[in-house]
GROMACS .gro file of C-alpha atoms in nm:
model
  385
    1MET     CA    1  -1.294  -4.189   1.047
    2ALA     CA    2  -1.143  -4.220   0.700
    3ASP     CA    3  -0.926  -4.519   0.617
    4SER     CA    4  -0.561  -4.406   0.627
    5ARG     CA    5  -0.488  -4.617   0.318
    6THR     CA    6  -0.721  -4.399   0.110
    7LEU     CA    7  -0.570  -4.067   0.217
    8PRO     CA    8  -0.390  -3.869  -0.057
    9GLU     CA    9  -0.011  -3.840  -0.046
   10PHE     CA   10   0.099  -3.498   0.071
   11SER     CA   11   0.456  -3.369   0.070
   12LEU     CA   12   0.581  -3.015   0.094
   13VAL     CA   13   0.944  -3.085  -0.002
   14ARG     CA   14   0.954  -3.392  -0.229
   15GLY     CA   15   0.960  -3.205  -0.557
   16GLY     CA   16   1.118  -2.927  -0.760
   17PRO     CA   17   1.441  -2.901  -0.961
   18PHE     CA   18   1.666  -2.876  -0.654
   19TYR     CA   19   1.511  -3.190  -0.508
   20ASP     CA   20   1.561  -3.367  -0.842
   21LEU     CA   21   1.925  -3.256  -0.836
   22GLU     CA   22   1.963  -3.404  -0.487
   23ARG     CA   23   1.817  -3.731  -0.615
   24GLY     CA   24   2.054  -3.726  -0.910
   25LEU     CA   25   2.350  -3.684  -0.674
   26ARG     CA   26   2.209  -3.966  -0.457
   27LEU     CA   27   2.180  -3.730  -0.163
   28VAL     CA   28   1.813  -3.827  -0.142
   29ARG     CA   29   1.685  -4.179  -0.199
   30PRO     CA   30   1.307  -4.190  -0.165
   31PRO     CA   31   1.139  -4.279   0.059
   32ARG     CA   32   1.445  -4.194   0.272
   33PHE     CA   33   1.581  -3.840   0.288
   34MET     CA   34   1.939  -3.895   0.409
   35THR     CA   35   1.966  -3.523   0.475
   36GLY     CA   36   2.282  -3.563   0.679
   37ARG     CA   37   2.479  -3.636   0.363
   38ALA     CA   38   2.327  -3.334   0.185
   39ALA     CA   39   2.401  -3.106   0.481
   40LEU     CA   40   2.762  -3.227   0.493
   41LEU     CA   41   2.808  -3.162   0.121
   42LEU     CA   42   2.670  -2.809   0.151
   43VAL     CA   43   2.901  -2.737   0.444
   44LEU     CA   44   3.198  -2.865   0.244
   45VAL     CA   45   3.101  -2.644  -0.049
   46SER     CA   46   3.019  -2.329   0.147
   47TRP     CA   47   3.248  -2.328   0.451
   48LEU     CA   48   3.557  -2.541   0.383
   49PRO     CA   49   3.682  -2.331   0.085
   50LEU     CA   50   3.678  -2.024   0.310
   51VAL     CA   51   3.925  -2.192   0.543
   52LEU     CA   52   4.145  -2.316   0.259
   53PHE     CA   53   4.152  -1.979   0.081
   54SER     CA   54   4.230  -1.800   0.407
   55LEU     CA   55   4.522  -2.034   0.466
   56LEU     CA   56   4.649  -1.961   0.115
   57GLN     CA   57   4.613  -1.588   0.170
   58GLY     CA   58   4.824  -1.595   0.486
   59ASP     CA   59   4.886  -1.273   0.679
   60GLY     CA   60   4.666  -1.395   0.965
   61ALA     CA   61   4.355  -1.421   0.746
   62VAL     CA   62   4.255  -1.760   0.885
   63HIS     CA   63   4.283  -1.626   1.240
   64ARG     CA   64   4.057  -1.334   1.151
   65LEU     CA   65   3.814  -1.572   0.985
   66PHE     CA   66   3.783  -1.791   1.293
   67SER     CA   67   3.754  -1.489   1.521
   68GLU     CA   68   3.426  -1.392   1.352
   69LEU     CA   69   3.129  -1.595   1.475
   70GLN     CA   70   2.882  -1.475   1.213
   71VAL     CA   71   3.016  -1.668   0.914
   72HIS     CA   72   3.050  -1.991   1.113
   73ALA     CA   73   2.705  -1.952   1.268
   74GLU     CA   74   2.552  -1.907   0.923
   75LEU     CA   75   2.735  -2.189   0.743
   76LEU     CA   76   2.787  -2.445   1.020
   77LEU     CA   77   2.458  -2.399   1.205
   78SER     CA   78   2.190  -2.217   1.007
   79LEU     CA   79   2.251  -2.378   0.668
   80PRO     CA   80   2.265  -2.744   0.789
   81VAL     CA   81   1.953  -2.696   1.004
   82MET     CA   82   1.754  -2.585   0.698
   83VAL     CA   83   1.852  -2.910   0.525
   84VAL     CA   84   1.829  -3.154   0.815
   85ALA     CA   85   1.484  -3.022   0.915
   86GLU     CA   86   1.329  -3.125   0.583
   87PRO     CA   87   1.209  -3.479   0.675
   88TYR     CA   88   1.073  -3.365   1.012
   89ILE     CA   89   0.876  -3.074   0.868
   90ASP     CA   90   0.757  -3.279   0.571
   91ALA     CA   91   0.625  -3.556   0.796
   92ARG     CA   92   0.442  -3.317   1.032
   93VAL     CA   93   0.288  -3.108   0.753
   94GLY     CA   94   0.179  -3.422   0.568
   95GLU     CA   95   0.022  -3.556   0.886
   96ALA     CA   96  -0.167  -3.230   0.936
   97ALA     CA   97  -0.297  -3.238   0.577
   98ARG     CA   98  -0.421  -3.595   0.613
   99GLU     CA   99  -0.584  -3.521   0.948
  100PHE     CA  100  -0.858  -3.319   0.775
  101LEU     CA  101  -0.981  -3.642   0.619
  102ARG     CA  102  -0.888  -3.879   0.900
  103ALA     CA  103  -1.089  -3.676   1.152
  104ASP     CA  104  -1.384  -3.642   0.909
  105LEU     CA  105  -1.354  -3.264   0.908
  106VAL     CA  106  -1.405  -3.272   0.530
  107GLU     CA  107  -1.730  -3.436   0.423
  108ASP     CA  108  -1.736  -3.697   0.148
  109LYS     CA  109  -1.904  -3.458  -0.097
  110ASP     CA  110  -1.615  -3.210  -0.053
  111ARG     CA  111  -1.334  -3.463  -0.071
  112GLY     CA  112  -1.287  -3.405  -0.442
  113ALA     CA  113  -1.227  -3.033  -0.387
  114TYR     CA  114  -0.984  -3.116  -0.108
  115GLU     CA  115  -0.782  -3.351  -0.329
  116VAL     CA  116  -0.776  -3.084  -0.601
  117SER     CA  117  -0.610  -2.852  -0.348
  118VAL     CA  118  -0.352  -3.121  -0.271
  119ALA     CA  119  -0.277  -3.167  -0.642
  120ARG     CA  120  -0.247  -2.792  -0.696
  121MET     CA  121  -0.006  -2.765  -0.405
  122ALA     CA  122   0.209  -3.037  -0.564
  123ARG     CA  123   0.214  -2.851  -0.896
  124TRP     CA  124   0.325  -2.531  -0.728
  125ARG     CA  125   0.591  -2.720  -0.534
  126ASP     CA  126   0.727  -2.883  -0.851
  127ALA     CA  127   0.715  -2.571  -1.072
  128PRO     CA  128   1.066  -2.517  -1.219
  129SER     CA  129   0.991  -2.151  -1.287
  130VAL     CA  130   0.957  -2.079  -0.917
  131GLU     CA  131   1.295  -2.214  -0.814
  132LEU     CA  132   1.455  -2.051  -1.117
  133ALA     CA  133   1.303  -1.719  -1.008
  134LEU     CA  134   1.434  -1.775  -0.656
  135LEU     CA  135   1.777  -1.851  -0.799
  136GLY     CA  136   1.763  -1.533  -1.006
  137LEU     CA  137   1.662  -1.334  -0.700
  138THR     CA  138   1.952  -1.485  -0.508
  139ILE     CA  139   2.196  -1.391  -0.783
  140ALA     CA  140   2.056  -1.037  -0.788
  141PHE     CA  141   2.112  -1.011  -0.412
  142ALA     CA  142   2.470  -1.131  -0.460
  143VAL     CA  143   2.537  -0.872  -0.732
  144LEU     CA  144   2.384  -0.587  -0.533
  145THR     CA  145   2.552  -0.680  -0.205
  146THR     CA  146   2.849  -0.459  -0.127
  147MET     CA  147   3.149  -0.601   0.052
  148ASP     CA  148   3.184  -0.507   0.418
  149VAL     CA  149   3.547  -0.395   0.445
  150SER     CA  150   3.525  -0.411   0.825
  151ARG     CA  151   3.534  -0.789   0.792
  152SER     CA  152   3.908  -0.798   0.733
  153TRP     CA  153   3.927  -1.166   0.634
  154MET     CA  154   3.720  -1.084   0.326
  155VAL     CA  155   3.965  -0.822   0.198
  156GLU     CA  156   4.309  -0.860   0.043
  157GLY     CA  157   4.599  -0.704   0.222
  158GLY     CA  158   4.706  -0.351   0.148
  159ALA     CA  159   4.491  -0.056   0.051
  160SER     CA  160   4.324  -0.215  -0.253
  161GLN     CA  161   4.015  -0.326  -0.059
  162ARG     CA  162   3.949  -0.591  -0.321
  163PRO     CA  163   3.778  -0.910  -0.206
  164SER     CA  164   4.013  -1.190  -0.116
  165LEU     CA  165   3.962  -1.543  -0.246
  166ALA     CA  166   3.775  -1.630   0.074
  167GLY     CA  167   3.571  -1.310   0.055
  168GLY     CA  168   3.482  -1.368  -0.308
  169TRP     CA  169   3.376  -1.726  -0.239
  170TYR     CA  170   3.163  -1.613   0.053
  171LEU     CA  171   2.990  -1.341  -0.150
  172CYS     CA  172   2.942  -1.550  -0.465
  173VAL     CA  173   2.879  -1.902  -0.329
  174SER     CA  174   2.834  -1.938   0.046
  175GLN     CA  175   2.597  -1.652   0.118
  176PRO     CA  176   2.386  -1.701  -0.199
  177LEU     CA  177   2.348  -2.071  -0.115
  178GLU     CA  178   2.215  -1.990   0.230
  179ARG     CA  179   1.982  -1.725   0.089
  180PHE     CA  180   1.849  -1.961  -0.176
  181LEU     CA  181   1.764  -2.228   0.081
  182MET     CA  182   1.589  -1.970   0.297
  183LEU     CA  183   1.392  -1.829   0.002
  184ARG     CA  184   1.293  -2.181  -0.099
  185TRP     CA  185   1.159  -2.245   0.250
  186LEU     CA  186   0.968  -1.916   0.238
  187TRP     CA  187   0.809  -2.033  -0.087
  188ARG     CA  188   0.718  -2.366   0.069
  189GLY     CA  189   0.564  -2.182   0.362
  190ALA     CA  190   0.361  -1.972   0.120
  191VAL     CA  191   0.240  -2.287  -0.059
  192TRP     CA  192   0.134  -2.442   0.272
  193SER     CA  193  -0.044  -2.120   0.371
  194VAL     CA  194  -0.239  -2.116   0.043
  195PHE     CA  195  -0.334  -2.478   0.101
  196LEU     CA  196  -0.466  -2.393   0.449
  197TRP     CA  197  -0.659  -2.102   0.302
  198ARG     CA  198  -0.822  -2.329   0.044
  199ALA     CA  199  -0.903  -2.585   0.315
  200SER     CA  200  -1.064  -2.313   0.525
  201ARG     CA  201  -1.298  -2.231   0.232
  202LEU     CA  202  -1.449  -2.581   0.250
  203PRO     CA  203  -1.753  -2.635   0.475
  204LEU     CA  204  -1.570  -2.814   0.755
  205ARG     CA  205  -1.755  -3.026   1.010
  206LEU     CA  206  -1.630  -2.858   1.327
  207VAL     CA  207  -1.725  -3.002   1.665
  208PRO     CA  208  -1.766  -2.728   1.929
  209THR     CA  209  -1.748  -2.984   2.213
  210HIS     CA  210  -1.413  -3.122   2.094
  211PRO     CA  211  -1.168  -3.141   2.390
  212ASP     CA  212  -0.905  -2.939   2.201
  213GLN     CA  213  -1.138  -2.636   2.232
  214ALA     CA  214  -1.077  -2.563   1.864
  215GLY     CA  215  -1.361  -2.759   1.708
  216GLY     CA  216  -1.124  -3.042   1.612
  217LEU     CA  217  -0.864  -2.813   1.448
  218GLY     CA  218  -0.626  -2.808   1.745
  219PHE     CA  219  -0.384  -3.037   1.560
  220LEU     CA  220  -0.302  -2.749   1.323
  221ALA     CA  221  -0.131  -2.537   1.588
  222ILE     CA  222   0.066  -2.836   1.716
  223HIS     CA  223   0.186  -2.931   1.368
  224GLN     CA  224   0.251  -2.568   1.278
  225ALA     CA  225   0.518  -2.562   1.549
  226CYS     CA  226   0.724  -2.796   1.328
  227PHE     CA  227   0.856  -2.482   1.158
  228SER     CA  228   1.053  -2.402   1.474
  229PRO     CA  229   1.383  -2.531   1.325
  230LEU     CA  230   1.345  -2.285   1.037
  231VAL     CA  231   1.277  -2.001   1.281
  232PHE     CA  232   1.598  -2.101   1.459
  233ALA     CA  233   1.789  -2.115   1.130
  234ALA     CA  234   1.667  -1.767   1.036
  235ALA     CA  235   1.735  -1.629   1.384
  236VAL     CA  236   2.099  -1.741   1.384
  237PRO     CA  237   2.217  -1.480   1.126
  238VAL     CA  238   2.018  -1.210   1.306
  239ALA     CA  239   2.183  -1.285   1.640
  240ALA     CA  240   2.527  -1.328   1.483
  241TYR     CA  241   2.501  -0.998   1.296
  242SER     CA  242   2.399  -0.812   1.613
  243PHE     CA  243   2.683  -0.977   1.798
  244ARG     CA  244   2.938  -0.875   1.534
  245THR     CA  245   2.824  -0.516   1.482
  246ASN     CA  246   2.725  -0.423   1.835
  247ALA     CA  247   2.917  -0.652   2.069
  248ALA     CA  248   2.979  -0.375   2.324
  249ALA     CA  249   2.606  -0.342   2.385
  250ILE     CA  250   2.593  -0.689   2.538
  251THR     CA  251   2.708  -0.567   2.878
  252GLU     CA  252   2.664  -0.191   2.843
  253THR     CA  253   2.307  -0.169   2.711
  254PRO     CA  254   2.169  -0.525   2.698
  255ILE     CA  255   1.815  -0.408   2.627
  256THR     CA  256   1.935  -0.252   2.299
  257TYR     CA  257   2.112  -0.575   2.212
  258VAL     CA  258   1.830  -0.812   2.306
  259MET     CA  259   1.533  -0.623   2.163
  260PRO     CA  260   1.601  -0.696   1.790
  261GLN     CA  261   1.607  -1.067   1.866
  262VAL     CA  262   1.290  -1.042   2.075
  263LEU     CA  263   1.121  -0.851   1.792
  264PHE     CA  264   1.231  -1.120   1.546
  265ALA     CA  265   1.088  -1.394   1.772
  266VAL     CA  266   0.754  -1.211   1.795
  267LEU     CA  267   0.737  -1.159   1.418
  268ALA     CA  268   0.826  -1.525   1.365
  269CYS     CA  269   0.536  -1.634   1.586
  270VAL     CA  270   0.302  -1.407   1.391
  271ALA     CA  271   0.425  -1.540   1.056
  272VAL     CA  272   0.403  -1.907   1.160
  273PHE     CA  273   0.056  -1.895   1.316
  274ALA     CA  274  -0.108  -1.626   1.100
  275PRO     CA  275  -0.239  -1.883   0.844
  276LEU     CA  276  -0.448  -2.043   1.120
  277THR     CA  277  -0.664  -1.731   1.133
  278PHE     CA  278  -0.811  -1.844   0.799
  279PHE     CA  279  -1.028  -2.085   0.999
  280GLY     CA  280  -1.153  -1.813   1.233
  281HIS     CA  281  -1.477  -1.743   1.049
  282GLN     CA  282  -1.586  -2.107   1.058
  283MET     CA  283  -1.490  -2.144   1.423
  284VAL     CA  284  -1.683  -1.831   1.521
  285ARG     CA  285  -1.989  -1.953   1.332
  286ALA     CA  286  -1.968  -2.298   1.490
  287LYS     CA  287  -1.928  -2.143   1.834
  288ARG     CA  288  -2.235  -1.922   1.789
  289GLU     CA  289  -2.450  -2.206   1.657
  290ALA     CA  290  -2.339  -2.435   1.938
  291ASP     CA  291  -2.410  -2.172   2.200
  292ALA     CA  292  -2.768  -2.129   2.080
  293TRP     CA  293  -2.824  -2.503   2.039
  294PHE     CA  294  -2.676  -2.600   2.376
  295SER     CA  295  -2.865  -2.322   2.551
  296ALA     CA  296  -3.195  -2.459   2.421
  297VAL     CA  297  -3.107  -2.822   2.499
  298ALA     CA  298  -2.973  -2.732   2.843
  299ALA     CA  299  -3.285  -2.531   2.925
  300HIS     CA  300  -3.512  -2.820   2.823
  301HIS     CA  301  -3.307  -3.082   3.009
  302SER     CA  302  -3.265  -2.871   3.324
  303ARG     CA  303  -3.635  -2.790   3.334
  304ARG     CA  304  -3.732  -3.158   3.320
  305PHE     CA  305  -3.467  -3.238   3.582
  306GLU     CA  306  -3.602  -2.979   3.823
  307ASP     CA  307  -3.959  -3.085   3.759
  308LYS     CA  308  -3.873  -3.440   3.855
  309TRP     CA  309  -3.648  -3.383   4.155
  310PHE     CA  310  -3.745  -3.050   4.307
  311HIS     CA  311  -4.119  -3.019   4.244
  312VAL     CA  312  -4.424  -3.213   4.345
  313GLN     CA  313  -4.400  -3.449   4.048
  314ALA     CA  314  -4.085  -3.608   4.191
  315PRO     CA  315  -4.150  -3.966   4.310
  316ARG     CA  316  -4.093  -3.998   4.683
  317ASP     CA  317  -3.965  -4.355   4.673
  318GLU     CA  318  -3.705  -4.314   4.395
  319LYS     CA  319  -3.343  -4.338   4.509
  320LEU     CA  320  -3.131  -4.028   4.465
  321LEU     CA  321  -2.794  -4.205   4.439
  322GLY     CA  322  -2.727  -4.354   4.099
  323ALA     CA  323  -3.009  -4.171   3.927
  324PRO     CA  324  -2.923  -4.132   3.555
  325GLU     CA  325  -3.061  -3.778   3.544
  326PHE     CA  326  -2.774  -3.646   3.756
  327SER     CA  327  -2.512  -3.805   3.531
  328SER     CA  328  -2.674  -3.673   3.214
  329LEU     CA  329  -2.700  -3.325   3.368
  330ALA     CA  330  -2.329  -3.329   3.453
  331ASP     CA  331  -2.238  -3.451   3.103
  332LEU     CA  332  -2.452  -3.181   2.945
  333GLY     CA  333  -2.291  -2.917   3.164
  334SER     CA  334  -1.942  -3.033   3.067
  335SER     CA  335  -2.033  -3.022   2.698
  336PHE     CA  336  -2.186  -2.678   2.740
  337LEU     CA  337  -1.870  -2.543   2.908
  338LEU     CA  338  -1.649  -2.693   2.635
  339ALA     CA  339  -1.858  -2.525   2.366
  340ARG     CA  340  -1.842  -2.195   2.554
  341LYS     CA  341  -1.459  -2.220   2.584
  342MET     CA  342  -1.409  -2.285   2.213
  343LYS     CA  343  -1.132  -2.062   2.076
  344LEU     CA  344  -1.176  -1.811   1.797
  345PHE     CA  345  -0.889  -1.961   1.599
  346PRO     CA  346  -0.680  -2.278   1.654
  347TRP     CA  347  -0.377  -2.162   1.847
  348ASP     CA  348  -0.183  -2.346   2.118
  349LYS     CA  349   0.019  -2.179   2.393
  350ARG     CA  350   0.293  -2.440   2.404
  351SER     CA  351   0.338  -2.426   2.028
  352VAL     CA  352   0.369  -2.046   2.037
  353ILE     CA  353   0.628  -2.075   2.316
  354ALA     CA  354   0.825  -2.333   2.115
  355VAL     CA  355   0.843  -2.105   1.811
  356GLY     CA  356   0.929  -1.800   2.024
  357LEU     CA  357   1.210  -1.982   2.205
  358SER     CA  358   1.346  -2.100   1.870
  359GLY     CA  359   1.379  -1.736   1.771
  360LEU     CA  360   1.555  -1.643   2.095
  361SER     CA  361   1.782  -1.945   2.145
  362PRO     CA  362   2.060  -1.831   1.901
  363LEU     CA  363   2.107  -1.522   2.115
  364VAL     CA  364   2.151  -1.738   2.424
  365ILE     CA  365   2.402  -1.961   2.244
  366LEU     CA  366   2.614  -1.663   2.138
  367LEU     CA  367   2.606  -1.515   2.488
  368VAL     CA  368   2.718  -1.847   2.636
  369LEU     CA  369   3.000  -1.875   2.383
  370ASP     CA  370   3.112  -1.524   2.470
  371ARG     CA  371   3.078  -1.598   2.845
  372GLN     CA  372   2.843  -1.304   2.885
  373PHE     CA  373   2.516  -1.483   2.952
  374LEU     CA  374   2.509  -1.431   3.330
  375ALA     CA  375   2.627  -1.071   3.293
  376VAL     CA  376   2.344  -0.992   3.054
  377VAL     CA  377   2.089  -1.164   3.279
  378ASN     CA  378   2.206  -0.953   3.574
  379GLN     CA  379   2.193  -0.636   3.364
  380LEU     CA  380   1.839  -0.715   3.247
  381ARG     CA  381   1.728  -0.792   3.601
  382GLN     CA  382   1.868  -0.461   3.726
  383SER     CA  383   1.703  -0.274   3.436
  384VAL     CA  384   1.364  -0.427   3.511
  385SER     CA  385   1.388  -0.364   3.885
   0.00000   0.00000   0.00000
């Protein structure tokens, strides 16, 4: 086991121009994140002006603003979660990266290549051009987005259909800010996926008899579930949009209403755990080699066991109870079964369930807020039966 003091530092979020801006504003003070302060500032910038501008507009605009759940779900729930989740995800991803060395999965001769991958990941994370490109993409989305006149709080009174102050702020500041944070997390996820791909190219020392049934890579699926808060943050706008545009379907055709969220949850599970398939080829090879090796060892051991205890060579005066051959046969059988049960890629059922529920939970929250949760459950039960 490698000494933890010699393990390279690994961080998925401690870098980049936006992170440097947070440090300059004292929203982040390494080694502490203090993300609560950053989340509060973003809420004040993105959501509070909408309320103030709606009050200035009058004509019931503030009432129409508060009657729409989508904008509040996006800015008071989704956006803060993306910020507050940073230290949790960073710690779990860093722990997963160090586990390759701590568990001796990477041999000493390949440690240099592994540390090169860590350094390359840091350069990609810190690249100013990437975040500038994401910012440009966000601005392009804002320019190309057309105003939804059905959201009456975003429109000035009368027939002009021009954006109100609140609508303009939402289109030019609030929504682009949320999109930028989401795009930045997508980039971070891509960087982490490339790092896993590079790690999977190294000749890892997998152990087919490892109790995690993944050759020692079972920690990856558990740590990969740390992206559940981001799945939740991305699922909130999906559920809120469906609720706003198709609210009648909640009780009339709940299957139509629920299916988009279910599809999103499934796609989220695929996206989160797909990078783990990079290790499939090494796990399959290790499983095949272990099967052949254990079959030969088990045949040799079992033959000697039977020769001693079931054939004429067995000593008549030797005690059966406590004989070491029985214990070694049981241990060999357990190891053989573990090797046979080794998975083809390191997935974990509980982690998949956690990510899937994160994608579905915003729908449940909205149904509870609208007092329609039990009605939808009854409708779904009747549809299934």
